[in-house]
mmCIF file of N, CA and C in Angstrom:
data_model
loop_
_atom_site.group_PDB
_atom_site.id
_atom_site.type_symbol
_atom_site.label_atom_id
_atom_site.label_comp_id
_atom_site.label_asym_id
_atom_site.label_seq_id
_atom_site.Cartn_x
_atom_site.Cartn_y
_atom_site.Cartn_z
ATOM 1 N N MET A 296 -7.894 -13.000 18.079
ATOM 2 C CA MET A 296 -8.410 -12.299 17.013
ATOM 3 C C MET A 296 -7.366 -11.245 16.502
ATOM 4 N N ILE A 297 -7.101 -11.208 15.199
ATOM 5 C CA ILE A 297 -6.296 -10.191 14.690
ATOM 6 C C ILE A 297 -7.205 -9.246 13.899
ATOM 7 N N LYS A 298 -6.899 -7.880 14.148
ATOM 8 C CA LYS A 298 -7.678 -7.045 13.219
ATOM 9 C C LYS A 298 -6.691 -6.314 12.407
ATOM 10 N N ILE A 299 -7.186 -5.960 11.282
ATOM 11 C CA ILE A 299 -6.469 -5.209 10.238
ATOM 12 C C ILE A 299 -7.075 -3.888 10.021
ATOM 13 N N LYS A 300 -6.310 -2.822 10.286
ATOM 14 C CA LYS A 300 -6.821 -1.449 10.071
ATOM 15 C C LYS A 300 -6.372 -1.030 8.697
ATOM 16 N N ILE A 301 -7.349 -0.509 7.860
ATOM 17 C CA ILE A 301 -6.893 -0.120 6.508
ATOM 18 C C ILE A 301 -7.422 1.288 6.488
ATOM 19 N N ASP A 302 -6.510 2.276 6.647
ATOM 20 C CA ASP A 302 -6.933 3.689 6.581
ATOM 21 C C ASP A 302 -7.337 4.091 5.108
ATOM 22 N N PHE A 303 -8.364 4.903 5.169
ATOM 23 C CA PHE A 303 -8.935 5.592 3.994
ATOM 24 C C PHE A 303 -9.684 4.522 3.051
ATOM 25 N N ALA A 304 -9.997 3.375 3.638
ATOM 26 C CA ALA A 304 -10.777 2.310 2.830
ATOM 27 C C ALA A 304 -11.846 1.779 3.847
ATOM 28 N N GLN A 305 -12.705 2.460 4.403
ATOM 29 C CA GLN A 305 -13.530 2.005 5.560
ATOM 30 C C GLN A 305 -14.660 1.085 4.856
ATOM 31 N N ASP A 306 -15.113 1.372 3.734
ATOM 32 C CA ASP A 306 -16.188 0.305 3.139
ATOM 33 C C ASP A 306 -15.479 -1.012 2.871
ATOM 34 N N PHE A 307 -14.244 -0.864 2.553
ATOM 35 C CA PHE A 307 -13.445 -2.276 2.246
ATOM 36 C C PHE A 307 -13.133 -2.804 3.561
ATOM 37 N N GLU A 308 -12.826 -2.166 4.500
ATOM 38 C CA GLU A 308 -12.652 -2.845 5.879
ATOM 39 C C GLU A 308 -13.877 -3.446 6.414
ATOM 40 N N HIS A 309 -14.932 -2.831 6.376
ATOM 41 C CA HIS A 309 -16.251 -3.241 6.845
ATOM 42 C C HIS A 309 -16.634 -4.560 6.052
ATOM 43 N N GLN A 310 -16.320 -4.565 4.720
ATOM 44 C CA GLN A 310 -16.751 -5.773 3.883
ATOM 45 C C GLN A 310 -15.860 -6.954 4.340
ATOM 46 N N CYS A 311 -14.545 -6.746 4.632
ATOM 47 C CA CYS A 311 -13.776 -7.921 4.917
ATOM 48 C C CYS A 311 -13.687 -8.298 6.386
ATOM 49 N N GLU A 312 -14.360 -7.497 7.241
ATOM 50 C CA GLU A 312 -14.028 -7.542 8.685
ATOM 51 C C GLU A 312 -14.455 -9.066 9.169
ATOM 52 N N ARG A 313 -15.564 -9.632 8.598
ATOM 53 C CA ARG A 313 -15.949 -11.028 9.051
ATOM 54 C C ARG A 313 -14.963 -12.112 8.632
ATOM 55 N N TYR A 314 -14.298 -11.873 7.574
ATOM 56 C CA TYR A 314 -13.319 -12.841 7.151
ATOM 57 C C TYR A 314 -12.089 -12.714 7.842
ATOM 58 N N ILE A 315 -11.737 -11.546 8.229
ATOM 59 C CA ILE A 315 -10.333 -11.462 8.877
ATOM 60 C C ILE A 315 -10.156 -12.166 10.335
ATOM 61 N N GLU A 316 -11.257 -12.443 10.875
ATOM 62 C CA GLU A 316 -11.185 -13.029 12.225
ATOM 63 C C GLU A 316 -10.304 -14.345 12.230
ATOM 64 N N ASN A 317 -10.501 -15.125 11.138
ATOM 65 C CA ASN A 317 -9.764 -16.450 11.152
ATOM 66 C C ASN A 317 -8.320 -16.407 10.521
ATOM 67 N N LEU A 318 -7.806 -15.295 10.170
ATOM 68 C CA LEU A 318 -6.581 -15.272 9.589
ATOM 69 C C LEU A 318 -5.505 -15.294 10.674
ATOM 70 N N SER A 319 -4.376 -15.976 10.318
ATOM 71 C CA SER A 319 -3.256 -16.075 11.135
ATOM 72 C C SER A 319 -2.300 -14.846 10.989
ATOM 73 N N GLY A 320 -1.409 -14.865 11.896
ATOM 74 C CA GLY A 320 -0.409 -13.741 11.779
ATOM 75 C C GLY A 320 0.398 -13.633 10.534
ATOM 76 N N GLU A 321 0.771 -14.953 10.058
ATOM 77 C CA GLU A 321 1.325 -14.953 8.772
ATOM 78 C C GLU A 321 0.438 -14.334 7.559
ATOM 79 N N SER A 322 -0.808 -14.669 7.678
ATOM 80 C CA SER A 322 -1.676 -14.075 6.707
ATOM 81 C C SER A 322 -1.844 -12.600 6.644
ATOM 82 N N VAL A 323 -1.703 -12.085 7.950
ATOM 83 C CA VAL A 323 -1.636 -10.557 7.911
ATOM 84 C C VAL A 323 -0.344 -10.077 7.312
ATOM 85 N N LYS A 324 0.774 -10.745 7.502
ATOM 86 C CA LYS A 324 2.036 -10.375 6.822
ATOM 87 C C LYS A 324 1.910 -10.426 5.368
ATOM 88 N N ASP A 325 1.257 -11.589 4.825
ATOM 89 C CA ASP A 325 1.055 -11.714 3.425
ATOM 90 C C ASP A 325 0.116 -10.475 2.837
ATOM 91 N N ILE A 326 -0.881 -10.131 3.626
ATOM 92 C CA ILE A 326 -1.648 -8.945 3.108
ATOM 93 C C ILE A 326 -0.862 -7.679 3.166
ATOM 94 N N ALA A 327 0.041 -7.516 3.976
ATOM 95 C CA ALA A 327 0.850 -6.283 4.132
ATOM 96 C C ALA A 327 1.976 -6.526 2.923
ATOM 97 N N ASN A 328 2.307 -7.620 2.729
ATOM 98 C CA ASN A 328 3.245 -7.790 1.379
ATOM 99 C C ASN A 328 2.454 -7.474 0.221
ATOM 100 N N ILE A 329 1.113 -7.696 0.152
ATOM 101 C CA ILE A 329 0.448 -7.377 -1.086
ATOM 102 C C ILE A 329 0.341 -5.842 -1.292
ATOM 103 N N VAL A 330 0.130 -5.161 -0.144
ATOM 104 C CA VAL A 330 0.104 -3.633 -0.067
ATOM 105 C C VAL A 330 1.571 -3.134 -0.422
ATOM 106 N N SER A 331 2.523 -3.733 0.124
ATOM 107 C CA SER A 331 3.860 -3.128 -0.104
ATOM 108 C C SER A 331 4.327 -3.389 -1.589
ATOM 109 N N GLU A 332 4.014 -4.481 -2.190
ATOM 110 C CA GLU A 332 4.287 -4.868 -3.628
ATOM 111 C C GLU A 332 3.546 -3.829 -4.547
ATOM 112 N N ASP A 333 2.266 -3.642 -4.176
ATOM 113 C CA ASP A 333 1.486 -2.560 -5.076
ATOM 114 C C ASP A 333 2.014 -1.208 -5.069
ATOM 115 N N ILE A 334 2.568 -0.757 -3.805
ATOM 116 C CA ILE A 334 2.964 0.541 -3.674
ATOM 117 C C ILE A 334 4.319 0.490 -4.462
ATOM 118 N N THR A 335 5.118 -0.414 -4.399
ATOM 119 C CA THR A 335 6.414 -0.498 -5.204
ATOM 120 C C THR A 335 6.114 -0.454 -6.645
ATOM 121 N N GLU A 336 5.125 -1.094 -7.216
ATOM 122 C CA GLU A 336 4.732 -1.072 -8.468
ATOM 123 C C GLU A 336 4.117 0.338 -8.910
ATOM 124 N N ASN A 337 3.407 1.014 -8.004
ATOM 125 C CA ASN A 337 3.028 2.384 -8.220
ATOM 126 C C ASN A 337 4.210 3.299 -8.657
ATOM 127 N N ILE A 338 5.198 3.023 -7.628
ATOM 128 C CA ILE A 338 6.422 3.914 -7.904
ATOM 129 C C ILE A 338 7.083 3.658 -9.142
ATOM 130 N N ALA A 339 7.317 2.285 -9.425
ATOM 131 C CA ALA A 339 8.070 1.969 -10.681
ATOM 132 C C ALA A 339 7.343 2.375 -12.023
ATOM 133 N N ASN A 340 5.965 2.283 -11.933
ATOM 134 C CA ASN A 340 5.156 2.570 -13.023
ATOM 135 C C ASN A 340 4.463 3.901 -13.172
ATOM 136 N N ALA A 341 4.820 4.796 -12.077
ATOM 137 C CA ALA A 341 4.277 6.078 -11.927
ATOM 138 C C ALA A 341 2.810 5.970 -11.962
ATOM 139 N N ARG A 342 2.232 5.114 -11.107
ATOM 140 C CA ARG A 342 0.734 5.039 -11.043
ATOM 141 C C ARG A 342 0.164 5.662 -9.759
ATOM 142 N N SER A 343 -0.993 6.267 -9.846
ATOM 143 C CA SER A 343 -1.814 6.729 -8.873
ATOM 144 C C SER A 343 -2.515 5.731 -8.076
ATOM 145 N N ILE A 344 -2.764 5.931 -6.665
ATOM 146 C CA ILE A 344 -3.676 4.938 -6.043
ATOM 147 C C ILE A 344 -5.032 5.046 -6.532
ATOM 148 N N TYR A 345 -5.429 6.284 -7.225
ATOM 149 C CA TYR A 345 -6.719 6.580 -7.610
ATOM 150 C C TYR A 345 -6.871 5.958 -8.966
ATOM 151 N N GLY A 346 -6.147 5.446 -9.561
ATOM 152 C CA GLY A 346 -6.335 5.035 -11.023
ATOM 153 C C GLY A 346 -5.456 5.863 -11.923
ATOM 154 N N GLY A 347 -5.010 5.217 -13.030
ATOM 155 C CA GLY A 347 -4.313 6.085 -14.009
ATOM 156 C C GLY A 347 -2.776 6.325 -13.495
ATOM 157 N N ASN A 348 -2.232 7.126 -14.114
ATOM 158 C CA ASN A 348 -0.800 7.515 -13.788
ATOM 159 C C ASN A 348 -0.699 8.942 -13.185
ATOM 160 N N VAL A 349 0.325 8.969 -12.344
ATOM 161 C CA VAL A 349 0.516 10.446 -11.744
ATOM 162 C C VAL A 349 0.972 11.352 -12.783
ATOM 163 N N ALA A 350 0.922 12.679 -12.494
ATOM 164 C CA ALA A 350 1.425 13.730 -13.514
ATOM 165 C C ALA A 350 2.803 13.544 -13.662
ATOM 166 N N ARG A 351 3.357 13.750 -14.806
ATOM 167 C CA ARG A 351 4.793 13.557 -15.139
ATOM 168 C C ARG A 351 5.532 14.854 -14.789
ATOM 169 N N SER A 352 6.747 14.617 -14.377
ATOM 170 C CA SER A 352 7.591 15.802 -13.972
ATOM 171 C C SER A 352 8.113 16.505 -15.308
ATOM 172 N N LYS A 353 8.050 17.746 -15.300
ATOM 173 C CA LYS A 353 8.680 18.550 -16.348
ATOM 174 C C LYS A 353 10.171 18.680 -16.248
ATOM 175 N N LYS A 354 10.554 18.841 -15.014
ATOM 176 C CA LYS A 354 12.048 19.086 -14.827
ATOM 177 C C LYS A 354 12.804 17.855 -15.154
ATOM 178 N N LYS A 355 12.266 16.666 -14.703
ATOM 179 C CA LYS A 355 13.017 15.330 -14.867
ATOM 180 C C LYS A 355 12.650 14.519 -16.190
ATOM 181 N N LYS A 356 12.265 15.359 -17.215
ATOM 182 C CA LYS A 356 11.993 14.847 -18.465
ATOM 183 C C LYS A 356 11.066 13.704 -18.475
ATOM 184 N N GLY A 357 9.972 13.850 -17.748
ATOM 185 C CA GLY A 357 8.947 12.702 -17.667
ATOM 186 C C GLY A 357 9.118 11.534 -16.633
ATOM 187 N N LYS A 358 10.286 11.562 -15.975
ATOM 188 C CA LYS A 358 10.437 10.740 -14.882
ATOM 189 C C LYS A 358 9.953 11.348 -13.593
ATOM 190 N N THR A 359 9.042 10.635 -12.918
ATOM 191 C CA THR A 359 8.355 11.374 -11.975
ATOM 192 C C THR A 359 8.721 10.785 -10.535
ATOM 193 N N LEU A 360 8.563 9.490 -10.188
ATOM 194 C CA LEU A 360 8.749 8.913 -8.974
ATOM 195 C C LEU A 360 10.049 8.146 -8.837
ATOM 196 N N ILE A 361 10.776 7.992 -9.934
ATOM 197 C CA ILE A 361 12.107 7.274 -9.863
ATOM 198 C C ILE A 361 13.243 8.311 -10.124
ATOM 199 N N ASP A 362 14.140 8.561 -9.067
ATOM 200 C CA ASP A 362 15.299 9.137 -9.190
ATOM 201 C C ASP A 362 16.435 8.424 -8.556
ATOM 202 N N LYS A 363 17.090 7.584 -9.412
ATOM 203 C CA LYS A 363 18.189 6.820 -8.991
ATOM 204 C C LYS A 363 17.611 5.474 -8.168
ATOM 205 N N GLY A 364 16.274 5.290 -8.106
ATOM 206 C CA GLY A 364 15.684 4.182 -7.562
ATOM 207 C C GLY A 364 15.737 4.170 -5.970
ATOM 208 N N ILE A 365 16.097 5.168 -5.330
ATOM 209 C CA ILE A 365 16.198 5.210 -3.895
ATOM 210 C C ILE A 365 14.771 5.097 -3.330
ATOM 211 N N LEU A 366 13.836 5.867 -3.706
ATOM 212 C CA LEU A 366 12.504 5.761 -3.214
ATOM 213 C C LEU A 366 11.797 4.307 -3.430
ATOM 214 N N LEU A 367 12.143 3.864 -4.670
ATOM 215 C CA LEU A 367 11.579 2.545 -4.926
ATOM 216 C C LEU A 367 12.161 1.453 -3.943
ATOM 217 N N LYS A 368 13.405 1.551 -3.612
ATOM 218 C CA LYS A 368 14.016 0.663 -2.774
ATOM 219 C C LYS A 368 13.801 0.864 -1.266
ATOM 220 N N SER A 369 12.995 1.990 -0.863
ATOM 221 C CA SER A 369 12.890 2.468 0.379
ATOM 222 C C SER A 369 11.486 1.801 0.935
ATOM 223 N N VAL A 370 10.717 1.220 0.201
ATOM 224 C CA VAL A 370 9.433 0.659 0.826
ATOM 225 C C VAL A 370 9.786 -0.646 1.634
ATOM 226 N N TYR A 371 9.155 -0.723 2.812
ATOM 227 C CA TYR A 371 9.550 -1.840 3.621
ATOM 228 C C TYR A 371 8.332 -2.072 4.681
ATOM 229 N N LEU A 372 8.340 -3.274 5.301
ATOM 230 C CA LEU A 372 7.431 -3.734 6.203
ATOM 231 C C LEU A 372 7.954 -3.624 7.579
ATOM 232 N N LYS A 373 7.164 -3.100 8.654
ATOM 233 C CA LYS A 373 7.633 -3.046 10.056
ATOM 234 C C LYS A 373 6.609 -3.785 10.846
ATOM 235 N N LYS A 374 7.062 -4.641 11.650
ATOM 236 C CA LYS A 374 6.127 -5.433 12.571
ATOM 237 C C LYS A 374 5.807 -4.435 13.711
ATOM 238 N N ILE A 375 4.321 -4.293 14.058
ATOM 239 C CA ILE A 375 3.754 -3.478 14.954
ATOM 240 C C ILE A 375 2.829 -4.303 15.742
ATOM 241 N N ASN A 376 3.054 -4.825 17.048
ATOM 242 C CA ASN A 376 2.269 -5.590 17.823
ATOM 243 C C ASN A 376 1.807 -6.894 17.044
ATOM 244 N N ASP A 377 0.434 -7.100 16.817
ATOM 245 C CA ASP A 377 -0.023 -8.152 16.210
ATOM 246 C C ASP A 377 -0.166 -7.848 14.526
ATOM 247 N N GLY A 378 0.348 -6.829 14.193
ATOM 248 C CA GLY A 378 0.153 -6.403 12.675
ATOM 249 C C GLY A 378 1.489 -5.925 12.106
ATOM 250 N N TRP A 379 1.358 -5.532 10.873
ATOM 251 C CA TRP A 379 2.348 -4.953 10.115
ATOM 252 C C TRP A 379 1.994 -3.566 9.481
ATOM 253 N N GLU A 380 3.009 -2.829 9.271
ATOM 254 C CA GLU A 380 2.817 -1.573 8.580
ATOM 255 C C GLU A 380 3.735 -1.412 7.415
ATOM 256 N N VAL A 381 3.283 -0.845 6.378
ATOM 257 C CA VAL A 381 4.126 -0.544 5.267
ATOM 258 C C VAL A 381 4.565 0.824 5.388
ATOM 259 N N ARG A 382 5.907 0.973 5.259
ATOM 260 C CA ARG A 382 6.543 2.187 5.401
ATOM 261 C C ARG A 382 7.616 2.665 4.324
ATOM 262 N N ILE A 383 7.938 4.015 4.426
ATOM 263 C CA ILE A 383 9.109 4.358 3.572
ATOM 264 C C ILE A 383 10.325 4.648 4.460
ATOM 265 N N LYS A 384 11.479 4.158 4.129
ATOM 266 C CA LYS A 384 12.658 4.313 4.976
ATOM 267 C C LYS A 384 12.908 5.868 5.030
ATOM 268 N N SER A 385 13.583 6.271 6.261
ATOM 269 C CA SER A 385 13.653 7.655 6.535
ATOM 270 C C SER A 385 14.567 8.367 5.503
ATOM 271 N N VAL A 386 15.488 7.539 4.605
ATOM 272 C CA VAL A 386 16.243 8.243 3.728
ATOM 273 C C VAL A 386 15.420 8.974 2.660
ATOM 274 N N ARG A 387 14.101 8.490 2.539
ATOM 275 C CA ARG A 387 13.180 9.113 1.353
ATOM 276 C C ARG A 387 11.743 9.357 1.979
ATOM 277 N N ASP A 388 11.585 9.336 3.362
ATOM 278 C CA ASP A 388 10.355 9.618 3.851
ATOM 279 C C ASP A 388 9.753 11.040 3.516
ATOM 280 N N LYS A 389 10.670 12.095 3.622
ATOM 281 C CA LYS A 389 10.317 13.436 3.501
ATOM 282 C C LYS A 389 9.855 13.611 1.939
ATOM 283 N N ILE A 390 10.689 13.089 1.180
ATOM 284 C CA ILE A 390 10.522 13.180 -0.338
ATOM 285 C C ILE A 390 9.282 12.481 -0.715
ATOM 286 N N ALA A 391 8.972 11.363 -0.131
ATOM 287 C CA ALA A 391 7.778 10.482 -0.547
ATOM 288 C C ALA A 391 6.652 11.377 -0.025
ATOM 289 N N GLY A 392 6.571 11.968 1.106
ATOM 290 C CA GLY A 392 5.461 12.921 1.483
ATOM 291 C C GLY A 392 5.265 14.077 0.579
ATOM 292 N N TYR A 393 6.400 14.800 0.098
ATOM 293 C CA TYR A 393 6.182 15.811 -0.909
ATOM 294 C C TYR A 393 5.502 15.260 -2.158
ATOM 295 N N LEU A 394 6.082 14.069 -2.667
ATOM 296 C CA LEU A 394 5.610 13.616 -3.932
ATOM 297 C C LEU A 394 4.088 13.195 -3.649
ATOM 298 N N HIS A 395 3.708 12.522 -2.603
ATOM 299 C CA HIS A 395 2.361 11.983 -2.353
ATOM 300 C C HIS A 395 1.325 13.105 -2.200
ATOM 301 N N TYR A 396 1.789 14.086 -1.423
ATOM 302 C CA TYR A 396 0.638 15.204 -0.886
ATOM 303 C C TYR A 396 0.982 16.413 -1.737
ATOM 304 N N GLY A 397 2.185 16.579 -2.431
ATOM 305 C CA GLY A 397 2.363 17.919 -3.099
ATOM 306 C C GLY A 397 2.902 18.865 -2.232
ATOM 307 N N THR A 398 3.271 20.139 -2.784
ATOM 308 C CA THR A 398 3.776 21.151 -2.004
ATOM 309 C C THR A 398 3.079 22.412 -2.718
ATOM 310 N N SER A 399 3.465 23.636 -2.103
ATOM 311 C CA SER A 399 3.006 24.829 -2.621
ATOM 312 C C SER A 399 3.393 25.018 -4.086
ATOM 313 N N LYS A 400 4.613 24.382 -4.550
ATOM 314 C CA LYS A 400 5.197 24.425 -5.816
ATOM 315 C C LYS A 400 5.144 23.208 -6.648
ATOM 316 N N MET A 401 4.401 22.205 -6.052
ATOM 317 C CA MET A 401 4.438 20.870 -6.760
ATOM 318 C C MET A 401 3.118 20.234 -6.610
ATOM 319 N N ILE A 402 2.464 19.682 -7.676
ATOM 320 C CA ILE A 402 1.201 19.065 -7.421
ATOM 321 C C ILE A 402 1.346 17.594 -6.960
ATOM 322 N N ASP A 403 0.348 17.038 -6.332
ATOM 323 C CA ASP A 403 0.371 15.876 -5.681
ATOM 324 C C ASP A 403 0.617 14.741 -6.700
ATOM 325 N N ARG A 404 1.212 13.665 -6.098
ATOM 326 C CA ARG A 404 1.266 12.472 -6.972
ATOM 327 C C ARG A 404 1.119 11.288 -6.157
ATOM 328 N N PRO A 405 -0.231 11.015 -5.697
ATOM 329 C CA PRO A 405 -0.499 10.002 -4.691
ATOM 330 C C PRO A 405 -0.216 8.583 -5.219
ATOM 331 N N PHE A 406 0.784 7.997 -4.585
ATOM 332 C CA PHE A 406 1.271 6.635 -4.982
ATOM 333 C C PHE A 406 1.277 5.662 -3.820
ATOM 334 N N PHE A 407 1.201 6.241 -2.559
ATOM 335 C CA PHE A 407 1.301 5.485 -1.299
ATOM 336 C C PHE A 407 -0.118 5.206 -0.684
ATOM 337 N N GLY A 408 -0.556 3.952 -0.736
ATOM 338 C CA GLY A 408 -1.873 3.732 -0.228
ATOM 339 C C GLY A 408 -2.496 2.427 -0.746
ATOM 340 N N ILE A 409 -3.834 2.382 -0.517
ATOM 341 C CA ILE A 409 -4.372 1.113 -0.933
ATOM 342 C C ILE A 409 -5.331 1.608 -2.203
ATOM 343 N N SER A 410 -5.128 1.104 -3.261
ATOM 344 C CA SER A 410 -5.811 1.325 -4.473
ATOM 345 C C SER A 410 -6.940 0.370 -4.645
ATOM 346 N N LYS A 411 -7.906 0.614 -5.525
ATOM 347 C CA LYS A 411 -8.965 -0.488 -5.741
ATOM 348 C C LYS A 411 -8.300 -1.731 -6.303
ATOM 349 N N ASN A 412 -7.236 -1.697 -7.094
ATOM 350 C CA ASN A 412 -6.408 -2.874 -7.458
ATOM 351 C C ASN A 412 -5.987 -3.647 -6.210
ATOM 352 N N THR A 413 -5.346 -2.999 -5.309
ATOM 353 C CA THR A 413 -4.866 -3.646 -4.062
ATOM 354 C C THR A 413 -5.953 -4.130 -3.274
ATOM 355 N N GLU A 414 -7.138 -3.464 -3.157
ATOM 356 C CA GLU A 414 -8.234 -3.900 -2.445
ATOM 357 C C GLU A 414 -8.729 -5.315 -2.978
ATOM 358 N N THR A 415 -8.836 -5.406 -4.298
ATOM 359 C CA THR A 415 -9.179 -6.545 -5.109
ATOM 360 C C THR A 415 -8.207 -7.752 -4.613
ATOM 361 N N LYS A 416 -7.067 -7.416 -4.672
ATOM 362 C CA LYS A 416 -6.045 -8.369 -4.420
ATOM 363 C C LYS A 416 -6.075 -8.951 -2.998
ATOM 364 N N ILE A 417 -6.318 -8.010 -2.066
ATOM 365 C CA ILE A 417 -6.485 -8.480 -0.719
ATOM 366 C C ILE A 417 -7.825 -9.272 -0.394
ATOM 367 N N ASN A 418 -8.877 -8.711 -1.018
ATOM 368 C CA ASN A 418 -10.077 -9.381 -0.940
ATOM 369 C C ASN A 418 -10.080 -10.855 -1.577
ATOM 370 N N ASN A 419 -9.298 -11.054 -2.484
ATOM 371 C CA ASN A 419 -9.158 -12.396 -3.206
ATOM 372 C C ASN A 419 -8.364 -13.239 -2.308
ATOM 373 N N TYR A 420 -7.390 -12.605 -1.733
ATOM 374 C CA TYR A 420 -6.552 -13.480 -0.837
ATOM 375 C C TYR A 420 -7.261 -13.879 0.474
ATOM 376 N N ILE A 421 -8.056 -12.968 1.068
ATOM 377 C CA ILE A 421 -8.944 -13.247 2.047
ATOM 378 C C ILE A 421 -9.926 -14.404 1.840
ATOM 379 N N HIS A 422 -10.587 -14.267 0.786
ATOM 380 C CA HIS A 422 -11.531 -15.173 0.427
ATOM 381 C C HIS A 422 -10.995 -16.735 0.165
ATOM 382 N N LYS A 423 -9.715 -16.670 -0.599
ATOM 383 C CA LYS A 423 -9.107 -17.802 -0.747
ATOM 384 C C LYS A 423 -8.587 -18.618 0.411
ATOM 385 N N LYS A 424 -8.082 -17.776 1.436
ATOM 386 C CA LYS A 424 -7.735 -18.340 2.795
ATOM 387 C C LYS A 424 -8.825 -18.863 3.576
ATOM 388 N N ASN A 425 -10.036 -18.040 3.416
ATOM 389 C CA ASN A 425 -11.161 -18.621 4.263
ATOM 390 C C ASN A 425 -11.790 -19.856 3.611
ATOM 391 N N ASN A 426 -11.779 -19.970 2.314
ATOM 392 C CA ASN A 426 -12.247 -21.029 1.692
ATOM 393 C C ASN A 426 -11.321 -22.294 2.021
ATOM 394 N N SER A 427 -10.084 -22.182 2.108
ATOM 395 C CA SER A 427 -9.213 -23.186 2.463
ATOM 396 C C SER A 427 -9.463 -23.606 3.890
ATOM 397 N N LEU A 428 -9.784 -22.572 4.839
ATOM 398 C CA LEU A 428 -10.003 -22.959 6.110
ATOM 399 C C LEU A 428 -11.348 -23.668 6.443
ATOM 400 N N GLU A 429 -12.346 -23.346 5.573
ATOM 401 C CA GLU A 429 -13.627 -24.134 5.805
ATOM 402 C C GLU A 429 -13.585 -25.484 5.324
ATOM 403 N N LYS A 430 -12.610 -25.889 4.368
ATOM 404 C CA LYS A 430 -12.633 -27.263 3.955
ATOM 405 C C LYS A 430 -12.260 -28.303 4.801
#
């Protein structure tokens, strides 16, 4: 059995727990890809994981999460035992942390995580996979 841990989304994890048991390792990677793609879209579109857009930067003339596209290109997957993690490459991990959590001089712009939109995509994927396994 493969378990998926979804931090900060306990209700969602509990809701999907019974469906996850039948998923293959490839399906787990597919789910990690869904999360990775949504995080990349959040960066590209300056979207918050809580809905809506993140606050615009005054210094960068409205450009908030994109500065030469380095952060955008730094989202990747890493295999961990029987699962996958979505990560930010070390070239931008500190900056990603500052943007996501904010600092004493900058408000937070939470873009990294599982949004309701991502939960819906994962849930649809799991149900689709389980329906195909039951046939």
